[in-house]
Amino acid sequence: MLQAITETGYTSPTPIQAAAIPLVLDGRDVMGAAQTGTGKTAAFTLPILHRLMPLANTSASPARHPVRALILAPTRELADQVHQSVAQYSKHTPLRTTVVYGGVDIAPQRDALRRGCEVLVATPGRLLDHIEQKTLNLSQVGLFVLDEADRMLDMGFLPDLDRIVRLLPARRQGLLFSATFSNDIRKLARTYLNTPAEVEVAARNATADTVSQTVYELGSADKRAAVVHLVKSRGLRQVIVFSNTKIGCSRLARELIRDDVKAESIHGDKSQADRMKALEAFKAGELEVLVATDVAARGLDVAGVPCVINYDLPYNAEDYVHRIGRTGRAGASGEAISFFSSEEERLLADIEKLIGRKISRGKLSLPSSPRRGRSSQGRGSSAYSRAPQQPVDEFFYKPYVPSSTAVQSAAASTASNSGRDSERRKSVGVLLGG
């Protein structure tokens, strides 16, 4: 395990690791509060693997590899990332790990479970699917982890969690990690944990000192051009751009691609395969921009993200803290840029009140572009090369100008109908785009 830790680049523990690891090794139940990007995953995976090492064996028999540690995560992306961390830290040991989540074929997961694994990472819904299909036995689970428990509650997983916990052995060690210690989280801890030790490494809603924060007041017509300008002028890659809606997320990614920006989007309406493909491309540095919704980005843990852009200010101020926590991780420097309009002053004020500081106002000088604001300036050359507009863009965004034939036809129609019954209704042809 030490070799694997060295390979990941760790030289000293982060605060959450220094506080939590000794407690977990001592067999204590732990209730930890830490934002993503603080080394939280290693704070529970490393001591869990250390405690399981005496039970490790090289036998090929699945019976010799029962599930001994169960880690629950709220989203597919987070579950996969935790699984990858476990696999990385345990790769020089005989310990096995598997991840199960929804949105993909259950058969390969069933086969993996039948081969046996000591560490199982799962989302609650898919875990219950396997339990109902009797492909999973939890009778030997001695370590139970709830990661991002606050998100679990936000997403309505409490009934599923209750069902799962009732299936676990009474004698077990429990670990619960959350961004905050809210009243609901404390109630959950009292239910699932046994006199847990509390570890809190950052004040509630604190933002990392290593992340610079700037806001720019922009009209909606200029926001996309601002993203293109920031990415291209600085040569940035692996930038996460947050949109408040799934529709806006997809639209922005498409438009950035037409602006010659390597971009993909992730949101709840995309298939699991598409989401994982986009995440892998982003992690590999193949994308300049990943456009995401808050739900899709929960638990997203990618090292080296230089910048996060809030294309839309979040409606919930706490989401701002979670968003900008995707950069400046593990002590690295990062930048958080937010766009706002005069109508969003209230949202910005709520964010500044929550984090207890004013965010620096900046000014952007944007290069002229024919597509900014989808205006009718004509087709000049863009400041950045891009693919041509698609026909659908011309249809929706080009102002309607009637042809001379249409004008003459309309005039003739009006003259011919002038003598008809005035109460007769006109029939109007409508073209619907969907």
Short mmCIF file of C-alpha atoms in Angstrom, two decimals:
data_model
loop_
_atom_site.label_atom_id
_atom_site.label_comp_id
_atom_site.label_asym_id
_atom_site.label_seq_id
_atom_site.Cartn_x
_atom_site.Cartn_y
_atom_site.Cartn_z
CA MET A 1 0.00 0.00 0.00
CA LEU A 2 2.86 2.39 0.73
CA GLN A 3 4.08 1.94 -2.83
CA ALA A 4 0.62 2.80 -4.19
CA ILE A 5 0.40 5.87 -1.96
CA THR A 6 3.80 7.05 -3.18
CA GLU A 7 2.68 6.56 -6.78
CA THR A 8 -0.32 8.86 -6.22
CA GLY A 9 2.01 11.68 -5.16
CA TYR A 10 1.04 11.92 -1.48
CA THR A 11 3.94 13.05 0.70
CA SER A 12 2.02 14.13 3.81
CA PRO A 13 -1.59 13.72 4.96
CA THR A 14 -4.20 16.41 4.47
CA PRO A 15 -5.99 17.70 7.60
CA ILE A 16 -8.97 15.37 7.19
CA GLN A 17 -6.63 12.41 6.67
CA ALA A 18 -4.50 13.28 9.69
CA ALA A 19 -7.59 13.54 11.87
CA ALA A 20 -9.65 10.60 10.59
CA ILE A 21 -7.16 7.85 9.73
CA PRO A 22 -5.96 7.15 13.33
CA LEU A 23 -9.58 6.97 14.53
CA VAL A 24 -10.57 4.51 11.80
CA LEU A 25 -7.50 2.37 12.49
CA ASP A 26 -8.52 2.28 16.17
CA GLY A 27 -11.90 0.85 15.17
CA ARG A 28 -13.88 3.95 16.12
CA ASP A 29 -17.03 5.07 14.34
CA VAL A 30 -16.32 8.42 12.69
CA MET A 31 -18.50 11.33 11.62
CA GLY A 32 -16.45 13.60 9.34
CA ALA A 33 -17.23 16.99 7.81
CA ALA A 34 -15.11 17.97 4.83
CA GLN A 35 -15.64 19.39 1.37
CA THR A 36 -14.67 17.40 -1.70
CA GLY A 37 -11.10 18.04 -2.75
CA THR A 38 -9.71 17.78 0.78
CA GLY A 39 -8.45 14.22 0.46
CA LYS A 40 -11.60 12.86 2.08
CA THR A 41 -11.75 9.68 -0.01
CA ALA A 42 -8.26 8.58 1.04
CA ALA A 43 -9.18 9.41 4.65
CA PHE A 44 -11.46 6.38 4.74
CA THR A 45 -10.19 4.11 1.92
CA LEU A 46 -6.61 3.89 3.19
CA PRO A 47 -7.41 2.81 6.77
CA ILE A 48 -10.14 0.45 5.52
CA LEU A 49 -7.67 -1.31 3.22
CA HIS A 50 -5.11 -1.44 6.03
CA ARG A 51 -7.64 -3.09 8.34
CA LEU A 52 -8.58 -5.62 5.65
CA MET A 53 -5.01 -6.66 4.84
CA PRO A 54 -4.86 -9.44 7.49
CA LEU A 55 -7.83 -11.04 5.68
CA ALA A 56 -6.33 -10.72 2.20
CA ASN A 57 -5.60 -13.94 0.31
CA THR A 58 -4.64 -15.02 -3.18
CA SER A 59 -7.25 -17.76 -3.49
CA ALA A 60 -9.25 -17.84 -6.73
CA SER A 61 -12.33 -19.03 -4.87
CA PRO A 62 -15.08 -16.37 -4.62
CA ALA A 63 -15.94 -17.74 -1.19
CA ARG A 64 -12.56 -16.52 0.05
CA HIS A 65 -13.37 -12.96 -1.05
CA PRO A 66 -16.63 -11.98 0.69
CA VAL A 67 -17.75 -8.35 0.90
CA ARG A 68 -16.18 -6.99 4.08
CA ALA A 69 -16.41 -3.24 3.42
CA LEU A 70 -19.43 -1.49 1.88
CA ILE A 71 -19.09 2.11 0.65
CA LEU A 72 -22.26 3.91 -0.44
CA ALA A 73 -22.15 7.00 -2.66
CA PRO A 74 -25.07 9.12 -3.92
CA THR A 75 -24.17 9.26 -7.62
CA ARG A 76 -22.77 6.97 -10.27
CA GLU A 77 -19.87 9.31 -10.96
CA LEU A 78 -18.82 9.53 -7.33
CA ALA A 79 -19.16 5.76 -6.86
CA ASP A 80 -16.90 5.17 -9.85
CA GLN A 81 -14.31 7.65 -8.58
CA VAL A 82 -14.24 6.09 -5.11
CA HIS A 83 -13.88 2.66 -6.71
CA GLN A 84 -10.95 3.88 -8.81
CA SER A 85 -9.29 5.23 -5.66
CA VAL A 86 -9.73 1.90 -3.87
CA ALA A 87 -8.37 0.05 -6.91
CA GLN A 88 -5.36 2.39 -7.07
CA TYR A 89 -4.46 2.03 -3.39
CA SER A 90 -4.99 -1.75 -3.34
CA LYS A 91 -3.40 -2.65 -6.69
CA HIS A 92 -0.31 -4.18 -5.05
CA THR A 93 -2.41 -6.30 -2.67
CA PRO A 94 -4.65 -9.37 -3.17
CA LEU A 95 -7.73 -7.37 -2.12
CA ARG A 96 -10.51 -7.11 -4.69
CA THR A 97 -12.92 -4.24 -5.30
CA THR A 98 -16.06 -3.84 -7.41
CA VAL A 99 -18.45 -0.97 -8.12
CA VAL A 100 -22.18 -1.25 -8.91
CA TYR A 101 -24.48 1.58 -10.01
CA GLY A 102 -27.57 2.08 -12.12
CA GLY A 103 -27.95 3.20 -15.69
CA VAL A 104 -25.87 0.34 -17.12
CA ASP A 105 -26.34 -3.37 -17.78
CA ILE A 106 -26.60 -5.27 -14.52
CA ALA A 107 -25.20 -8.55 -15.90
CA PRO A 108 -21.46 -7.63 -15.82
CA GLN A 109 -21.91 -6.35 -12.27
CA ARG A 110 -23.58 -9.63 -11.31
CA ASP A 111 -20.62 -11.56 -12.74
CA ALA A 112 -18.14 -9.37 -10.86
CA LEU A 113 -19.97 -9.91 -7.57
CA ARG A 114 -19.98 -13.66 -8.12
CA ARG A 115 -16.18 -13.57 -8.50
CA GLY A 116 -15.98 -12.02 -5.03
CA CYS A 117 -14.66 -8.73 -3.66
CA GLU A 118 -13.65 -7.44 -0.24
CA VAL A 119 -14.56 -3.81 -0.97
CA LEU A 120 -17.86 -2.98 -2.67
CA VAL A 121 -18.68 0.57 -3.76
CA ALA A 122 -22.32 1.14 -4.69
CA THR A 123 -25.19 3.52 -5.18
CA PRO A 124 -28.17 2.64 -2.97
CA GLY A 125 -30.67 1.82 -5.71
CA ARG A 126 -28.47 -0.57 -7.66
CA LEU A 127 -27.27 -2.22 -4.44
CA LEU A 128 -30.88 -3.05 -3.57
CA ASP A 129 -31.37 -4.44 -7.09
CA HIS A 130 -28.56 -6.92 -6.50
CA ILE A 131 -29.88 -7.79 -3.05
CA GLU A 132 -33.32 -8.52 -4.49
CA GLN A 133 -31.73 -10.71 -7.19
CA LYS A 134 -29.82 -12.56 -4.46
CA THR A 135 -26.46 -11.95 -6.11
CA LEU A 136 -25.04 -10.24 -3.03
CA ASN A 137 -24.42 -11.31 0.55
CA LEU A 138 -23.74 -8.60 3.15
CA SER A 139 -23.51 -10.88 6.19
CA GLN A 140 -19.74 -10.39 6.59
CA VAL A 141 -19.63 -6.60 6.19
CA GLY A 142 -17.60 -5.20 9.06
CA LEU A 143 -16.99 -1.70 7.68
CA PHE A 144 -19.76 0.56 6.40
CA VAL A 145 -19.21 3.99 4.82
CA LEU A 146 -21.71 6.67 3.83
CA ASP A 147 -19.95 9.16 1.56
CA GLU A 148 -21.53 12.59 0.95
CA ALA A 149 -24.36 11.74 3.31
CA ASP A 150 -25.86 15.21 2.94
CA ARG A 151 -26.35 14.58 -0.77
CA MET A 152 -27.90 11.21 0.04
CA LEU A 153 -30.58 12.99 2.03
CA ASP A 154 -31.03 15.72 -0.59
CA MET A 155 -31.66 13.06 -3.24
CA GLY A 156 -34.23 11.18 -1.16
CA PHE A 157 -32.21 8.04 -0.43
CA LEU A 158 -33.16 7.75 3.25
CA PRO A 159 -35.70 4.90 2.76
CA ASP A 160 -33.14 2.94 0.72
CA LEU A 161 -30.46 3.55 3.35
CA ASP A 162 -32.75 2.27 6.09
CA ARG A 163 -33.39 -0.93 4.12
CA ILE A 164 -29.69 -1.48 3.49
CA VAL A 165 -28.58 -0.83 7.08
CA ARG A 166 -31.12 -3.34 8.39
CA LEU A 167 -29.36 -6.01 6.31
CA LEU A 168 -25.92 -5.32 7.79
CA PRO A 169 -24.44 -7.11 10.82
CA ALA A 170 -25.08 -5.30 14.09
CA ARG A 171 -21.38 -5.49 14.96
CA ARG A 172 -19.75 -3.20 12.42
CA GLN A 173 -17.67 -0.04 12.20
CA GLY A 174 -19.48 2.91 10.64
CA LEU A 175 -18.05 5.98 8.90
CA LEU A 176 -20.14 8.93 7.71
CA PHE A 177 -18.79 11.84 5.68
CA SER A 178 -20.68 14.98 4.79
CA ALA A 179 -19.97 18.54 3.71
CA THR A 180 -21.63 19.84 6.88
CA PHE A 181 -22.96 18.69 10.24
CA SER A 182 -26.60 19.71 9.80
CA ASN A 183 -29.31 18.60 12.21
CA ASP A 184 -30.46 15.97 9.71
CA ILE A 185 -26.93 14.61 9.40
CA ARG A 186 -26.55 14.40 13.18
CA LYS A 187 -29.85 12.53 13.37
CA LEU A 188 -28.64 10.13 10.68
CA ALA A 189 -25.37 9.58 12.55
CA ARG A 190 -27.23 8.79 15.78
CA THR A 191 -29.22 6.15 13.88
CA TYR A 192 -26.41 4.46 11.94
CA LEU A 193 -23.28 5.03 14.05
CA ASN A 194 -22.19 4.03 17.54
CA THR A 195 -20.96 7.03 19.60
CA PRO A 196 -18.95 8.41 16.68
CA ALA A 197 -15.90 10.61 16.99
CA GLU A 198 -16.46 13.92 15.20
CA VAL A 199 -13.91 15.32 12.78
CA GLU A 200 -14.44 18.72 11.16
CA VAL A 201 -11.61 20.24 9.17
CA ALA A 202 -13.24 23.39 7.76
CA ALA A 203 -15.86 25.82 8.89
CA ARG A 204 -19.25 25.42 7.30
CA ASN A 205 -19.50 27.01 3.85
CA ALA A 206 -15.81 27.96 3.90
CA THR A 207 -14.12 28.35 0.54
CA ALA A 208 -10.50 27.35 -0.01
CA ASP A 209 -7.96 30.13 0.39
CA THR A 210 -6.15 28.77 -2.65
CA VAL A 211 -9.10 29.58 -4.95
CA SER A 212 -9.30 33.13 -6.33
CA GLN A 213 -12.88 34.28 -6.90
CA THR A 214 -14.03 36.87 -9.45
CA VAL A 215 -17.44 37.89 -10.80
CA TYR A 216 -18.15 39.62 -14.10
CA GLU A 217 -21.38 41.45 -14.86
CA LEU A 218 -22.44 40.34 -18.34
CA GLY A 219 -25.59 40.27 -20.39
CA SER A 220 -26.85 36.84 -21.38
CA ALA A 221 -25.81 37.55 -24.99
CA ASP A 222 -22.15 37.89 -23.97
CA LYS A 223 -21.72 34.96 -21.60
CA ARG A 224 -20.83 32.31 -24.16
CA ALA A 225 -18.36 34.65 -25.87
CA ALA A 226 -16.79 35.24 -22.47
CA VAL A 227 -16.28 31.49 -21.96
CA VAL A 228 -14.66 31.17 -25.39
CA HIS A 229 -12.44 34.20 -24.73
CA LEU A 230 -11.28 32.98 -21.32
CA VAL A 231 -10.54 29.46 -22.54
CA LYS A 232 -8.81 30.42 -25.78
CA SER A 233 -6.89 33.48 -24.60
CA ARG A 234 -5.44 31.60 -21.63
CA GLY A 235 -5.01 28.24 -23.36
CA LEU A 236 -7.03 26.53 -20.63
CA ARG A 237 -8.04 22.88 -20.57
CA GLN A 238 -10.20 20.90 -18.15
CA VAL A 239 -12.43 23.84 -17.25
CA ILE A 240 -15.77 22.99 -15.61
CA VAL A 241 -18.64 25.29 -16.60
CA PHE A 242 -21.83 25.10 -14.53
CA SER A 243 -25.30 25.60 -15.98
CA ASN A 244 -28.49 25.60 -13.91
CA THR A 245 -30.55 23.47 -16.33
CA LYS A 246 -30.10 20.33 -18.38
CA ILE A 247 -31.38 22.06 -21.51
CA GLY A 248 -29.00 24.98 -21.01
CA CYS A 249 -26.16 22.55 -20.35
CA SER A 250 -26.63 20.71 -23.66
CA ARG A 251 -27.20 23.91 -25.64
CA LEU A 252 -24.07 25.58 -24.30
CA ALA A 253 -21.90 22.55 -25.09
CA ARG A 254 -23.20 22.44 -28.66
CA GLU A 255 -22.57 26.15 -29.16
CA LEU A 256 -19.07 25.95 -27.71
CA ILE A 257 -18.25 23.15 -30.13
CA ARG A 258 -19.38 25.41 -32.99
CA ASP A 259 -17.04 28.05 -31.55
CA ASP A 260 -14.16 25.56 -31.95
CA VAL A 261 -14.00 24.73 -28.23
CA LYS A 262 -13.54 21.06 -27.36
CA ALA A 263 -16.55 20.61 -25.09
CA GLU A 264 -18.90 17.96 -23.73
CA SER A 265 -21.83 18.07 -21.33
CA ILE A 266 -23.00 15.87 -18.47
CA HIS A 267 -26.46 15.97 -16.93
CA GLY A 268 -29.17 13.63 -15.73
CA ASP A 269 -30.82 13.10 -19.12
CA LYS A 270 -27.67 11.69 -20.73
CA SER A 271 -27.07 7.96 -20.70
CA GLN A 272 -24.60 6.56 -18.22
CA ALA A 273 -22.34 5.47 -21.06
CA ASP A 274 -22.28 9.00 -22.52
CA ARG A 275 -21.61 10.54 -19.11
CA MET A 276 -18.74 8.20 -18.36
CA LYS A 277 -17.28 8.74 -21.84
CA ALA A 278 -17.37 12.51 -21.32
CA LEU A 279 -15.78 12.22 -17.86
CA GLU A 280 -12.99 9.98 -19.15
CA ALA A 281 -12.24 12.42 -21.96
CA PHE A 282 -12.21 15.28 -19.45
CA LYS A 283 -9.89 13.47 -17.04
CA ALA A 284 -7.55 12.60 -19.91
CA GLY A 285 -7.24 16.28 -20.82
CA GLU A 286 -8.94 15.83 -24.19
CA LEU A 287 -11.56 18.49 -23.43
CA GLU A 288 -11.19 22.19 -22.90
CA VAL A 289 -14.60 22.49 -21.26
CA LEU A 290 -16.99 20.17 -19.44
CA VAL A 291 -20.44 21.74 -19.06
CA ALA A 292 -22.30 20.27 -16.10
CA THR A 293 -25.35 20.62 -13.90
CA ASP A 294 -24.99 20.57 -10.12
CA VAL A 295 -26.45 17.07 -9.73
CA ALA A 296 -24.23 15.55 -12.43
CA ALA A 297 -21.10 17.14 -10.96
CA ARG A 298 -21.70 16.08 -7.35
CA GLY A 299 -18.60 14.38 -6.07
CA LEU A 300 -16.71 15.04 -9.31
CA ASP A 301 -13.08 14.68 -8.29
CA VAL A 302 -10.57 15.53 -11.00
CA ALA A 303 -7.09 16.65 -10.04
CA GLY A 304 -5.65 19.71 -11.72
CA VAL A 305 -8.83 21.56 -12.71
CA PRO A 306 -7.47 25.11 -13.18
CA CYS A 307 -10.74 26.98 -13.36
CA VAL A 308 -14.46 26.70 -12.65
CA ILE A 309 -16.93 29.01 -14.39
CA ASN A 310 -20.43 29.67 -13.10
CA TYR A 311 -22.20 30.39 -16.38
CA ASP A 312 -25.37 30.74 -14.29
CA LEU A 313 -25.26 31.72 -10.63
CA PRO A 314 -26.76 28.87 -8.60
CA TYR A 315 -30.19 29.40 -7.07
CA ASN A 316 -28.94 27.81 -3.84
CA ALA A 317 -25.96 29.68 -2.40
CA GLU A 318 -24.50 26.51 -0.88
CA ASP A 319 -24.16 25.06 -4.38
CA TYR A 320 -21.67 27.86 -5.10
CA VAL A 321 -19.36 26.47 -2.43
CA HIS A 322 -19.68 22.96 -3.85
CA ARG A 323 -19.08 24.20 -7.40
CA ILE A 324 -15.89 26.14 -6.76
CA GLY A 325 -14.62 23.28 -4.63
CA ARG A 326 -13.90 21.44 -7.90
CA THR A 327 -10.78 23.58 -8.33
CA GLY A 328 -7.98 24.34 -5.88
CA ARG A 329 -8.10 20.78 -4.57
CA ALA A 330 -5.68 19.29 -2.05
CA GLY A 331 -3.91 22.62 -1.55
CA ALA A 332 -3.44 23.44 -5.24
CA SER A 333 -4.29 26.90 -6.59
CA GLY A 334 -7.44 27.44 -8.63
CA GLU A 335 -9.74 30.09 -10.03
CA ALA A 336 -13.51 30.51 -9.76
CA ILE A 337 -15.17 32.83 -12.27
CA SER A 338 -18.85 33.74 -12.14
CA PHE A 339 -21.10 35.61 -14.55
CA PHE A 340 -24.09 37.58 -13.30
CA SER A 341 -26.62 40.05 -14.64
CA SER A 342 -28.42 42.87 -12.88
CA GLU A 343 -31.36 40.51 -12.32
CA GLU A 344 -29.07 38.17 -10.37
CA GLU A 345 -27.81 40.70 -7.81
CA ARG A 346 -29.92 38.98 -5.17
CA LEU A 347 -28.31 35.60 -5.86
CA LEU A 348 -24.84 37.13 -5.68
CA ALA A 349 -25.67 38.85 -2.39
CA ASP A 350 -26.86 35.52 -0.94
CA ILE A 351 -23.59 33.86 -1.95
CA GLU A 352 -21.46 36.62 -0.43
CA LYS A 353 -23.48 36.49 2.78
CA LEU A 354 -23.01 32.72 2.99
CA ILE A 355 -19.24 32.71 2.46
CA GLY A 356 -18.75 35.83 4.58
CA ARG A 357 -16.84 37.89 2.06
CA LYS A 358 -17.26 40.14 -0.95
CA ILE A 359 -16.24 38.63 -4.27
CA SER A 360 -13.95 40.73 -6.44
CA ARG A 361 -15.65 42.42 -9.42
CA GLY A 362 -13.79 42.25 -12.70
CA LYS A 363 -14.17 43.59 -16.22
CA LEU A 364 -13.83 41.60 -19.43
CA SER A 365 -12.92 43.09 -22.78
CA LEU A 366 -14.41 40.69 -25.29
CA PRO A 367 -13.33 40.45 -28.94
CA SER A 368 -16.02 41.17 -31.50
CA SER A 369 -17.79 38.07 -32.79
CA PRO A 370 -20.65 37.70 -35.27
CA ARG A 371 -22.39 35.13 -33.10
CA ARG A 372 -22.36 37.09 -29.83
CA GLY A 373 -25.94 37.56 -28.81
CA ARG A 374 -27.07 35.87 -32.05
CA SER A 375 -27.40 39.33 -33.47
CA SER A 376 -27.96 40.30 -37.09
CA GLN A 377 -24.55 41.91 -37.56
CA GLY A 378 -23.78 39.77 -40.57
CA ARG A 379 -21.14 37.11 -41.08
CA GLY A 380 -17.79 38.61 -40.21
CA SER A 381 -14.78 36.61 -39.12
CA SER A 382 -14.76 35.44 -35.54
CA ALA A 383 -11.96 36.15 -33.10
CA TYR A 384 -11.59 32.39 -32.85
CA SER A 385 -11.98 29.86 -35.65
CA ARG A 386 -15.16 27.82 -35.44
CA ALA A 387 -17.37 25.50 -37.39
CA PRO A 388 -20.06 27.14 -39.55
CA GLN A 389 -23.55 27.70 -38.21
CA GLN A 390 -25.99 24.89 -38.75
CA PRO A 391 -29.18 25.39 -40.83
CA VAL A 392 -31.31 25.09 -37.70
CA ASP A 393 -29.53 28.13 -36.23
CA GLU A 394 -30.35 30.16 -39.34
CA PHE A 395 -34.00 29.13 -39.10
CA PHE A 396 -34.46 30.04 -35.44
CA TYR A 397 -32.21 33.07 -35.14
CA LYS A 398 -32.47 34.84 -38.51
CA PRO A 399 -35.04 37.69 -38.40
CA TYR A 400 -38.09 37.10 -40.59
CA VAL A 401 -38.10 39.23 -43.75
CA PRO A 402 -41.04 38.58 -46.14
CA SER A 403 -40.21 38.19 -49.80
CA SER A 404 -41.73 40.48 -52.44
CA THR A 405 -43.84 37.57 -53.70
CA ALA A 406 -45.20 36.98 -50.21
CA VAL A 407 -46.05 40.67 -49.81
CA GLN A 408 -47.89 40.76 -53.16
CA SER A 409 -49.74 37.53 -52.36
CA ALA A 410 -50.81 38.84 -48.97
CA ALA A 411 -52.10 42.08 -50.55
CA ALA A 412 -54.09 40.19 -53.17
CA SER A 413 -55.56 37.91 -50.52
CA THR A 414 -56.64 40.88 -48.44
CA ALA A 415 -58.38 42.48 -51.43
CA SER A 416 -60.22 39.30 -52.39
CA ASN A 417 -61.47 38.75 -48.84
CA SER A 418 -62.59 42.33 -48.22
CA GLY A 419 -66.15 41.64 -49.32
CA ARG A 420 -66.61 38.46 -47.33
CA ASP A 421 -68.39 38.10 -44.03
CA SER A 422 -66.40 40.19 -41.54
CA GLU A 423 -67.03 37.63 -38.81
CA ARG A 424 -65.35 34.87 -40.77
CA ARG A 425 -62.12 33.86 -39.04
CA LYS A 426 -58.86 33.78 -40.95
CA SER A 427 -56.89 30.54 -41.16
CA VAL A 428 -53.25 31.11 -40.24
CA GLY A 429 -50.57 28.58 -41.13
CA VAL A 430 -48.16 27.96 -38.26
CA LEU A 431 -44.79 26.23 -38.46
CA LEU A 432 -43.94 24.52 -35.20
CA GLY A 433 -40.35 23.71 -34.36
CA GLY A 434 -39.79 21.09 -31.69
#
